[in-house]
mmCIF file with all atom_site columns, C-alpha atoms in Angstrom:
data_model
loop_
_atom_site.group_PDB
_atom_site.id
_atom_site.type_symbol
_atom_site.label_atom_id
_atom_site.label_alt_id
_atom_site.label_comp_id
_atom_site.label_asym_id
_atom_site.label_entity_id
_atom_site.label_seq_id
_atom_site.pdbx_PDB_ins_code
_atom_site.Cartn_x
_atom_site.Cartn_y
_atom_site.Cartn_z
_atom_site.occupancy
_atom_site.B_iso_or_equiv
_atom_site.pdbx_formal_charge
_atom_site.auth_seq_id
_atom_site.auth_comp_id
_atom_site.auth_asym_id
_atom_site.auth_atom_id
_atom_site.pdbx_PDB_model_num
ATOM 1   C CA . UNK A 1 1   ? 55.049  27.144  22.582  1.00 49.00 ? 7   UNK A CA 1
ATOM 2   C CA . UNK A 1 2   ? 54.737  29.438  19.738  1.00 48.00 ? 8   UNK A CA 1
ATOM 3   C CA . UNK A 1 3   ? 53.906  26.550  17.340  1.00 51.00 ? 9   UNK A CA 1
ATOM 4   C CA . UNK A 1 4   ? 51.272  25.257  19.667  1.00 51.00 ? 10  UNK A CA 1
ATOM 5   C CA . UNK A 1 5   ? 49.666  28.848  19.997  1.00 54.00 ? 11  UNK A CA 1
ATOM 6   C CA . UNK A 1 6   ? 49.661  29.179  16.195  1.00 57.00 ? 12  UNK A CA 1
ATOM 7   C CA . UNK A 1 7   ? 48.245  25.790  15.862  1.00 52.00 ? 13  UNK A CA 1
ATOM 8   C CA . UNK A 1 8   ? 45.520  26.437  18.328  1.00 52.00 ? 14  UNK A CA 1
ATOM 9   C CA . UNK A 1 9   ? 44.694  29.724  16.573  1.00 60.00 ? 15  UNK A CA 1
ATOM 10  C CA . UNK A 1 10  ? 44.457  27.865  13.277  1.00 54.00 ? 16  UNK A CA 1
ATOM 11  C CA . UNK A 1 11  ? 42.163  25.257  14.830  1.00 49.00 ? 17  UNK A CA 1
ATOM 12  C CA . UNK A 1 12  ? 39.938  27.934  16.355  1.00 57.00 ? 18  UNK A CA 1
ATOM 13  C CA . UNK A 1 13  ? 39.668  29.736  13.099  1.00 53.00 ? 19  UNK A CA 1
ATOM 14  C CA . UNK A 1 14  ? 38.711  26.538  11.225  1.00 52.00 ? 20  UNK A CA 1
ATOM 15  C CA . UNK A 1 15  ? 36.095  25.687  13.873  1.00 49.00 ? 21  UNK A CA 1
ATOM 16  C CA . UNK A 1 16  ? 34.639  29.224  13.574  1.00 50.00 ? 22  UNK A CA 1
ATOM 17  C CA . UNK A 1 17  ? 34.372  28.887  9.785   1.00 46.00 ? 23  UNK A CA 1
ATOM 18  C CA . UNK A 1 18  ? 32.701  25.520  10.051  1.00 51.00 ? 24  UNK A CA 1
ATOM 19  C CA . UNK A 1 19  ? 30.115  26.964  12.449  1.00 46.00 ? 25  UNK A CA 1
ATOM 20  C CA . UNK A 1 20  ? 29.384  29.926  10.096  1.00 45.00 ? 26  UNK A CA 1
ATOM 21  C CA . UNK A 1 21  ? 29.127  27.595  7.150   1.00 48.00 ? 27  UNK A CA 1
ATOM 22  C CA . UNK A 1 22  ? 26.668  25.485  9.035   1.00 48.00 ? 28  UNK A CA 1
ATOM 23  C CA . UNK A 1 23  ? 24.571  28.508  9.787   1.00 49.00 ? 29  UNK A CA 1
ATOM 24  C CA . UNK A 1 24  ? 24.388  29.614  6.220   1.00 47.00 ? 30  UNK A CA 1
ATOM 25  C CA . UNK A 1 25  ? 21.151  28.988  4.320   1.00 46.00 ? 31  UNK A CA 1
ATOM 26  C CA . UNK A 1 26  ? 21.041  25.702  2.528   1.00 46.00 ? 32  UNK A CA 1
ATOM 27  C CA . UNK A 1 27  ? 21.040  25.633  -1.199  1.00 44.00 ? 33  UNK A CA 1
ATOM 28  C CA . UNK A 1 28  ? 17.578  25.613  -2.872  1.00 47.00 ? 34  UNK A CA 1
ATOM 29  C CA . UNK A 1 29  ? 16.578  22.047  -3.675  1.00 45.00 ? 35  UNK A CA 1
ATOM 30  C CA . UNK A 1 30  ? 14.971  21.153  -6.859  1.00 43.00 ? 36  UNK A CA 1
ATOM 31  C CA . UNK A 1 31  ? 11.258  20.329  -6.628  1.00 44.00 ? 37  UNK A CA 1
ATOM 32  C CA . UNK A 1 32  ? 10.411  16.650  -6.600  1.00 42.00 ? 38  UNK A CA 1
ATOM 33  C CA . UNK A 1 33  ? 9.322   15.398  -10.093 1.00 44.00 ? 39  UNK A CA 1
ATOM 34  C CA . UNK A 1 34  ? 5.536   15.734  -10.486 1.00 46.00 ? 40  UNK A CA 1
ATOM 35  C CA . UNK A 1 35  ? 3.669   12.386  -10.621 1.00 42.00 ? 41  UNK A CA 1
ATOM 36  C CA . UNK A 1 36  ? 1.924   11.769  -13.892 1.00 45.00 ? 42  UNK A CA 1
ATOM 37  C CA . UNK A 1 37  ? -0.809  9.186   -13.330 1.00 43.00 ? 43  UNK A CA 1
ATOM 38  C CA . UNK A 1 38  ? -1.687  9.025   -17.081 1.00 42.00 ? 44  UNK A CA 1
ATOM 39  C CA . UNK A 1 39  ? 1.764   7.557   -17.865 1.00 42.00 ? 45  UNK A CA 1
ATOM 40  C CA . UNK A 1 40  ? 2.838   5.801   -14.752 1.00 46.00 ? 46  UNK A CA 1
ATOM 41  C CA . UNK A 1 41  ? -0.429  4.723   -12.970 1.00 48.00 ? 47  UNK A CA 1
ATOM 42  C CA . UNK A 1 42  ? -1.796  5.878   -9.775  1.00 49.00 ? 48  UNK A CA 1
ATOM 43  C CA . UNK A 1 43  ? 0.649   7.139   -7.185  1.00 52.00 ? 49  UNK A CA 1
ATOM 44  C CA . UNK A 1 44  ? 0.666   5.012   -3.994  1.00 54.00 ? 50  UNK A CA 1
ATOM 45  C CA . UNK A 1 45  ? -0.132  6.847   -0.779  1.00 63.00 ? 51  UNK A CA 1
ATOM 46  C CA . UNK A 1 46  ? 1.990   4.518   1.345   1.00 70.00 ? 52  UNK A CA 1
ATOM 47  C CA . UNK A 1 47  ? -0.500  1.956   2.625   1.00 83.00 ? 53  UNK A CA 1
ATOM 48  C CA . UNK A 1 48  ? -1.206  -1.530  1.331   1.00 90.00 ? 54  UNK A CA 1
ATOM 49  C CA . UNK A 1 49  ? -3.208  -4.177  3.163   1.00 95.00 ? 55  UNK A CA 1
ATOM 50  C CA . UNK A 1 50  ? -4.163  -7.782  2.657   1.00 95.00 ? 56  UNK A CA 1
ATOM 51  C CA . UNK A 1 51  ? -7.132  -9.810  3.921   1.00 97.00 ? 57  UNK A CA 1
ATOM 52  C CA . UNK A 1 52  ? -6.740  -13.510 3.683   1.00 95.00 ? 58  UNK A CA 1
ATOM 53  C CA . UNK A 1 53  ? -9.546  -15.994 3.283   1.00 95.00 ? 59  UNK A CA 1
ATOM 54  C CA . UNK A 1 54  ? -10.190 -19.671 3.918   1.00 94.00 ? 60  UNK A CA 1
ATOM 55  C CA . UNK A 1 55  ? -10.490 -22.067 0.943   1.00 91.00 ? 61  UNK A CA 1
ATOM 56  C CA . UNK A 1 56  ? -13.565 -21.452 -1.084  1.00 92.00 ? 62  UNK A CA 1
ATOM 57  C CA . UNK A 1 57  ? -14.836 -18.762 1.393   1.00 95.00 ? 63  UNK A CA 1
ATOM 58  C CA . UNK A 1 58  ? -15.660 -15.095 1.120   1.00 97.00 ? 64  UNK A CA 1
ATOM 59  C CA . UNK A 1 59  ? -16.213 -14.527 4.762   1.00 97.00 ? 65  UNK A CA 1
ATOM 60  C CA . UNK A 1 60  ? -14.051 -11.835 6.341   1.00 98.00 ? 66  UNK A CA 1
ATOM 61  C CA . UNK A 1 61  ? -12.329 -13.182 9.678   1.00 97.00 ? 67  UNK A CA 1
ATOM 62  C CA . UNK A 1 62  ? -11.620 -11.200 12.749  1.00 97.00 ? 68  UNK A CA 1
ATOM 63  C CA . UNK A 1 63  ? -8.134  -10.244 11.554  1.00 96.00 ? 69  UNK A CA 1
ATOM 64  C CA . UNK A 1 64  ? -9.654  -9.119  8.181   1.00 97.00 ? 70  UNK A CA 1
ATOM 65  C CA . UNK A 1 65  ? -12.162 -6.874  10.100  1.00 97.00 ? 71  UNK A CA 1
ATOM 66  C CA . UNK A 1 66  ? -9.267  -5.205  11.840  1.00 97.00 ? 72  UNK A CA 1
ATOM 67  C CA . UNK A 1 67  ? -7.541  -4.607  8.450   1.00 96.00 ? 73  UNK A CA 1
ATOM 68  C CA . UNK A 1 68  ? -10.838 -3.144  7.154   1.00 97.00 ? 74  UNK A CA 1
ATOM 69  C CA . UNK A 1 69  ? -10.857 -0.782  10.097  1.00 96.00 ? 75  UNK A CA 1
ATOM 70  C CA . UNK A 1 70  ? -7.330  0.334   9.491   1.00 94.00 ? 76  UNK A CA 1
ATOM 71  C CA . UNK A 1 71  ? -7.854  0.961   5.853   1.00 95.00 ? 77  UNK A CA 1
ATOM 72  C CA . UNK A 1 72  ? -11.019 3.009   6.704   1.00 95.00 ? 78  UNK A CA 1
ATOM 73  C CA . UNK A 1 73  ? -9.079  5.108   9.243   1.00 93.00 ? 79  UNK A CA 1
ATOM 74  C CA . UNK A 1 74  ? -6.498  5.940   6.667   1.00 92.00 ? 80  UNK A CA 1
ATOM 75  C CA . UNK A 1 75  ? -9.099  6.985   4.166   1.00 92.00 ? 81  UNK A CA 1
ATOM 76  C CA . UNK A 1 76  ? -11.067 9.063   6.749   1.00 91.00 ? 82  UNK A CA 1
ATOM 77  C CA . UNK A 1 77  ? -7.904  11.026  7.588   1.00 90.00 ? 83  UNK A CA 1
ATOM 78  C CA . UNK A 1 78  ? -6.389  11.532  4.179   1.00 90.00 ? 84  UNK A CA 1
ATOM 79  C CA . UNK A 1 79  ? -8.917  13.169  1.798   1.00 88.00 ? 85  UNK A CA 1
ATOM 80  C CA . UNK A 1 80  ? -6.801  13.166  -1.116  1.00 91.00 ? 86  UNK A CA 1
ATOM 81  C CA . UNK A 1 81  ? -6.809  9.295   -1.386  1.00 93.00 ? 87  UNK A CA 1
ATOM 82  C CA . UNK A 1 82  ? -8.968  6.441   -2.598  1.00 94.00 ? 88  UNK A CA 1
ATOM 83  C CA . UNK A 1 83  ? -8.879  2.705   -2.302  1.00 95.00 ? 89  UNK A CA 1
ATOM 84  C CA . UNK A 1 84  ? -8.235  -0.130  -4.824  1.00 96.00 ? 90  UNK A CA 1
ATOM 85  C CA . UNK A 1 85  ? -9.699  -3.486  -3.831  1.00 97.00 ? 91  UNK A CA 1
ATOM 86  C CA . UNK A 1 86  ? -8.634  -6.512  -5.804  1.00 96.00 ? 92  UNK A CA 1
ATOM 87  C CA . UNK A 1 87  ? -9.864  -10.133 -5.080  1.00 96.00 ? 93  UNK A CA 1
ATOM 88  C CA . UNK A 1 88  ? -7.746  -13.042 -5.881  1.00 94.00 ? 94  UNK A CA 1
ATOM 89  C CA . UNK A 1 89  ? -7.885  -16.983 -5.510  1.00 92.00 ? 95  UNK A CA 1
ATOM 90  C CA . UNK A 1 90  ? -5.619  -19.838 -5.458  1.00 88.00 ? 96  UNK A CA 1
ATOM 91  C CA . UNK A 1 91  ? -5.906  -22.589 -8.113  1.00 84.00 ? 97  UNK A CA 1
ATOM 92  C CA . UNK A 1 92  ? -8.279  -24.961 -6.213  1.00 85.00 ? 98  UNK A CA 1
ATOM 93  C CA . UNK A 1 93  ? -11.237 -25.483 -8.415  1.00 86.00 ? 99  UNK A CA 1
ATOM 94  C CA . UNK A 1 94  ? -12.172 -24.432 -12.040 1.00 92.00 ? 100 UNK A CA 1
ATOM 95  C CA . UNK A 1 95  ? -10.903 -20.991 -13.325 1.00 93.00 ? 101 UNK A CA 1
ATOM 96  C CA . UNK A 1 96  ? -14.548 -19.663 -13.931 1.00 95.00 ? 102 UNK A CA 1
ATOM 97  C CA . UNK A 1 97  ? -15.501 -20.575 -10.301 1.00 95.00 ? 103 UNK A CA 1
ATOM 98  C CA . UNK A 1 98  ? -12.338 -18.879 -9.001  1.00 94.00 ? 104 UNK A CA 1
ATOM 99  C CA . UNK A 1 99  ? -13.247 -15.763 -10.893 1.00 95.00 ? 105 UNK A CA 1
ATOM 100 C CA . UNK A 1 100 ? -16.661 -15.636 -9.267  1.00 97.00 ? 106 UNK A CA 1
ATOM 101 C CA . UNK A 1 101 ? -15.110 -16.472 -5.806  1.00 96.00 ? 107 UNK A CA 1
ATOM 102 C CA . UNK A 1 102 ? -12.502 -13.610 -6.250  1.00 96.00 ? 108 UNK A CA 1
ATOM 103 C CA . UNK A 1 103 ? -15.446 -11.230 -7.093  1.00 97.00 ? 109 UNK A CA 1
ATOM 104 C CA . UNK A 1 104 ? -17.293 -12.444 -3.973  1.00 98.00 ? 110 UNK A CA 1
ATOM 105 C CA . UNK A 1 105 ? -14.241 -11.620 -1.889  1.00 97.00 ? 111 UNK A CA 1
ATOM 106 C CA . UNK A 1 106 ? -13.590 -8.297  -3.422  1.00 98.00 ? 112 UNK A CA 1
ATOM 107 C CA . UNK A 1 107 ? -17.285 -7.185  -2.976  1.00 98.00 ? 113 UNK A CA 1
ATOM 108 C CA . UNK A 1 108 ? -17.335 -8.480  0.644   1.00 98.00 ? 114 UNK A CA 1
ATOM 109 C CA . UNK A 1 109 ? -14.315 -6.308  1.389   1.00 98.00 ? 115 UNK A CA 1
ATOM 110 C CA . UNK A 1 110 ? -15.740 -3.316  -0.400  1.00 98.00 ? 116 UNK A CA 1
ATOM 111 C CA . UNK A 1 111 ? -19.048 -3.675  1.474   1.00 98.00 ? 117 UNK A CA 1
ATOM 112 C CA . UNK A 1 112 ? -17.133 -4.010  4.859   1.00 98.00 ? 118 UNK A CA 1
ATOM 113 C CA . UNK A 1 113 ? -15.218 -0.707  4.029   1.00 97.00 ? 119 UNK A CA 1
ATOM 114 C CA . UNK A 1 114 ? -18.456 1.041   3.219   1.00 97.00 ? 120 UNK A CA 1
ATOM 115 C CA . UNK A 1 115 ? -19.964 -0.276  6.452   1.00 97.00 ? 121 UNK A CA 1
ATOM 116 C CA . UNK A 1 116 ? -16.823 1.108   8.186   1.00 97.00 ? 122 UNK A CA 1
ATOM 117 C CA . UNK A 1 117 ? -17.581 4.595   6.794   1.00 96.00 ? 123 UNK A CA 1
ATOM 118 C CA . UNK A 1 118 ? -15.551 4.727   3.527   1.00 96.00 ? 124 UNK A CA 1
ATOM 119 C CA . UNK A 1 119 ? -17.641 6.461   0.826   1.00 96.00 ? 125 UNK A CA 1
ATOM 120 C CA . UNK A 1 120 ? -18.445 3.985   -1.978  1.00 97.00 ? 126 UNK A CA 1
ATOM 121 C CA . UNK A 1 121 ? -17.250 6.641   -4.561  1.00 95.00 ? 127 UNK A CA 1
ATOM 122 C CA . UNK A 1 122 ? -13.705 6.335   -3.083  1.00 96.00 ? 128 UNK A CA 1
ATOM 123 C CA . UNK A 1 123 ? -13.374 2.489   -3.700  1.00 97.00 ? 129 UNK A CA 1
ATOM 124 C CA . UNK A 1 124 ? -12.399 0.897   -6.953  1.00 97.00 ? 130 UNK A CA 1
ATOM 125 C CA . UNK A 1 125 ? -13.047 -2.799  -6.993  1.00 97.00 ? 131 UNK A CA 1
ATOM 126 C CA . UNK A 1 126 ? -11.705 -5.408  -9.225  1.00 96.00 ? 132 UNK A CA 1
ATOM 127 C CA . UNK A 1 127 ? -11.116 -9.239  -9.251  1.00 95.00 ? 133 UNK A CA 1
ATOM 128 C CA . UNK A 1 128 ? -8.747  -11.461 -11.044 1.00 93.00 ? 134 UNK A CA 1
ATOM 129 C CA . UNK A 1 129 ? -9.575  -15.077 -10.086 1.00 91.00 ? 135 UNK A CA 1
ATOM 130 C CA . UNK A 1 130 ? -6.478  -17.217 -10.164 1.00 85.00 ? 136 UNK A CA 1
ATOM 131 C CA . UNK A 1 131 ? -4.705  -14.918 -12.630 1.00 79.00 ? 137 UNK A CA 1
ATOM 132 C CA . UNK A 1 132 ? -1.777  -12.751 -11.355 1.00 65.00 ? 138 UNK A CA 1
ATOM 133 C CA . UNK A 1 133 ? -1.215  -14.640 -8.168  1.00 61.00 ? 139 UNK A CA 1
ATOM 134 C CA . UNK A 1 134 ? 1.282   -13.481 -5.537  1.00 59.00 ? 140 UNK A CA 1
ATOM 135 C CA . UNK A 1 135 ? 2.698   -16.908 -5.102  1.00 55.00 ? 141 UNK A CA 1
ATOM 136 C CA . UNK A 1 136 ? 3.182   -18.986 -8.273  1.00 53.00 ? 142 UNK A CA 1
ATOM 137 C CA . UNK A 1 137 ? 2.033   -22.673 -7.923  1.00 53.00 ? 143 UNK A CA 1
ATOM 138 C CA . UNK A 1 138 ? 1.188   -25.681 -9.848  1.00 55.00 ? 144 UNK A CA 1
ATOM 139 C CA . UNK A 1 139 ? -2.348  -26.353 -10.808 1.00 52.00 ? 145 UNK A CA 1
ATOM 140 C CA . UNK A 1 140 ? -4.638  -27.664 -7.923  1.00 49.00 ? 146 UNK A CA 1
ATOM 141 C CA . UNK A 1 141 ? -1.937  -26.428 -5.361  1.00 52.00 ? 147 UNK A CA 1
ATOM 142 C CA . UNK A 1 142 ? -3.282  -24.613 -2.439  1.00 55.00 ? 148 UNK A CA 1
ATOM 143 C CA . UNK A 1 143 ? -1.680  -21.401 -1.347  1.00 76.00 ? 149 UNK A CA 1
ATOM 144 C CA . UNK A 1 144 ? -3.090  -19.253 1.511   1.00 78.00 ? 150 UNK A CA 1
ATOM 145 C CA . UNK A 1 145 ? -1.167  -16.121 0.154   1.00 83.00 ? 151 UNK A CA 1
ATOM 146 C CA . UNK A 1 146 ? -3.242  -16.287 -3.066  1.00 87.00 ? 152 UNK A CA 1
ATOM 147 C CA . UNK A 1 147 ? -6.649  -16.466 -1.189  1.00 92.00 ? 153 UNK A CA 1
ATOM 148 C CA . UNK A 1 148 ? -6.580  -12.671 -0.680  1.00 94.00 ? 154 UNK A CA 1
ATOM 149 C CA . UNK A 1 149 ? -7.973  -9.286  -1.236  1.00 96.00 ? 155 UNK A CA 1
ATOM 150 C CA . UNK A 1 150 ? -5.347  -6.575  -1.742  1.00 95.00 ? 156 UNK A CA 1
ATOM 151 C CA . UNK A 1 151 ? -6.368  -3.088  -0.542  1.00 96.00 ? 157 UNK A CA 1
ATOM 152 C CA . UNK A 1 152 ? -4.153  -0.269  -1.786  1.00 95.00 ? 158 UNK A CA 1
ATOM 153 C CA . UNK A 1 153 ? -4.395  3.352   -0.839  1.00 94.00 ? 159 UNK A CA 1
ATOM 154 C CA . UNK A 1 154 ? -3.663  5.634   -3.855  1.00 93.00 ? 160 UNK A CA 1
ATOM 155 C CA . UNK A 1 155 ? -3.391  9.428   -4.111  1.00 89.00 ? 161 UNK A CA 1
ATOM 156 C CA . UNK A 1 156 ? -6.113  11.206  -5.959  1.00 85.00 ? 162 UNK A CA 1
ATOM 157 C CA . UNK A 1 157 ? -4.643  13.607  -8.661  1.00 78.00 ? 163 UNK A CA 1
ATOM 158 C CA . UNK A 1 158 ? -5.355  17.156  -7.595  1.00 65.00 ? 164 UNK A CA 1
#
């Protein structure tokens, strides 16, 4: 009986110390490293969208218009961000024509974002044609994942 009582006292003391330790202030955490856009590029703000297109088209479909609305909402509610818009194509057609098509796609998305209320000054627009595709394919192979405009939300350095 004495052993049980002593064991119970030891267990109670251990629990009390654990509770006290849990109540103590946590150690100071080191500040997260500061992002340096000059050496590592823009810092992503956590949102990335894609708008897909039909072959040889720069028309934004209903799904794409919903994506534009979502991106515009994010920008409207996070003032320290901006958008990068990059148009791409698959390899159907000649490279110069694909470059022009990717430009038309990127500008169509940019214009839709502006129409949705995103200030033009907060949109960076670029296009790559069939270069830097998301899905690698042989020449003249169609790939819907490459007929796309990528929209990325990035933080603005403060």
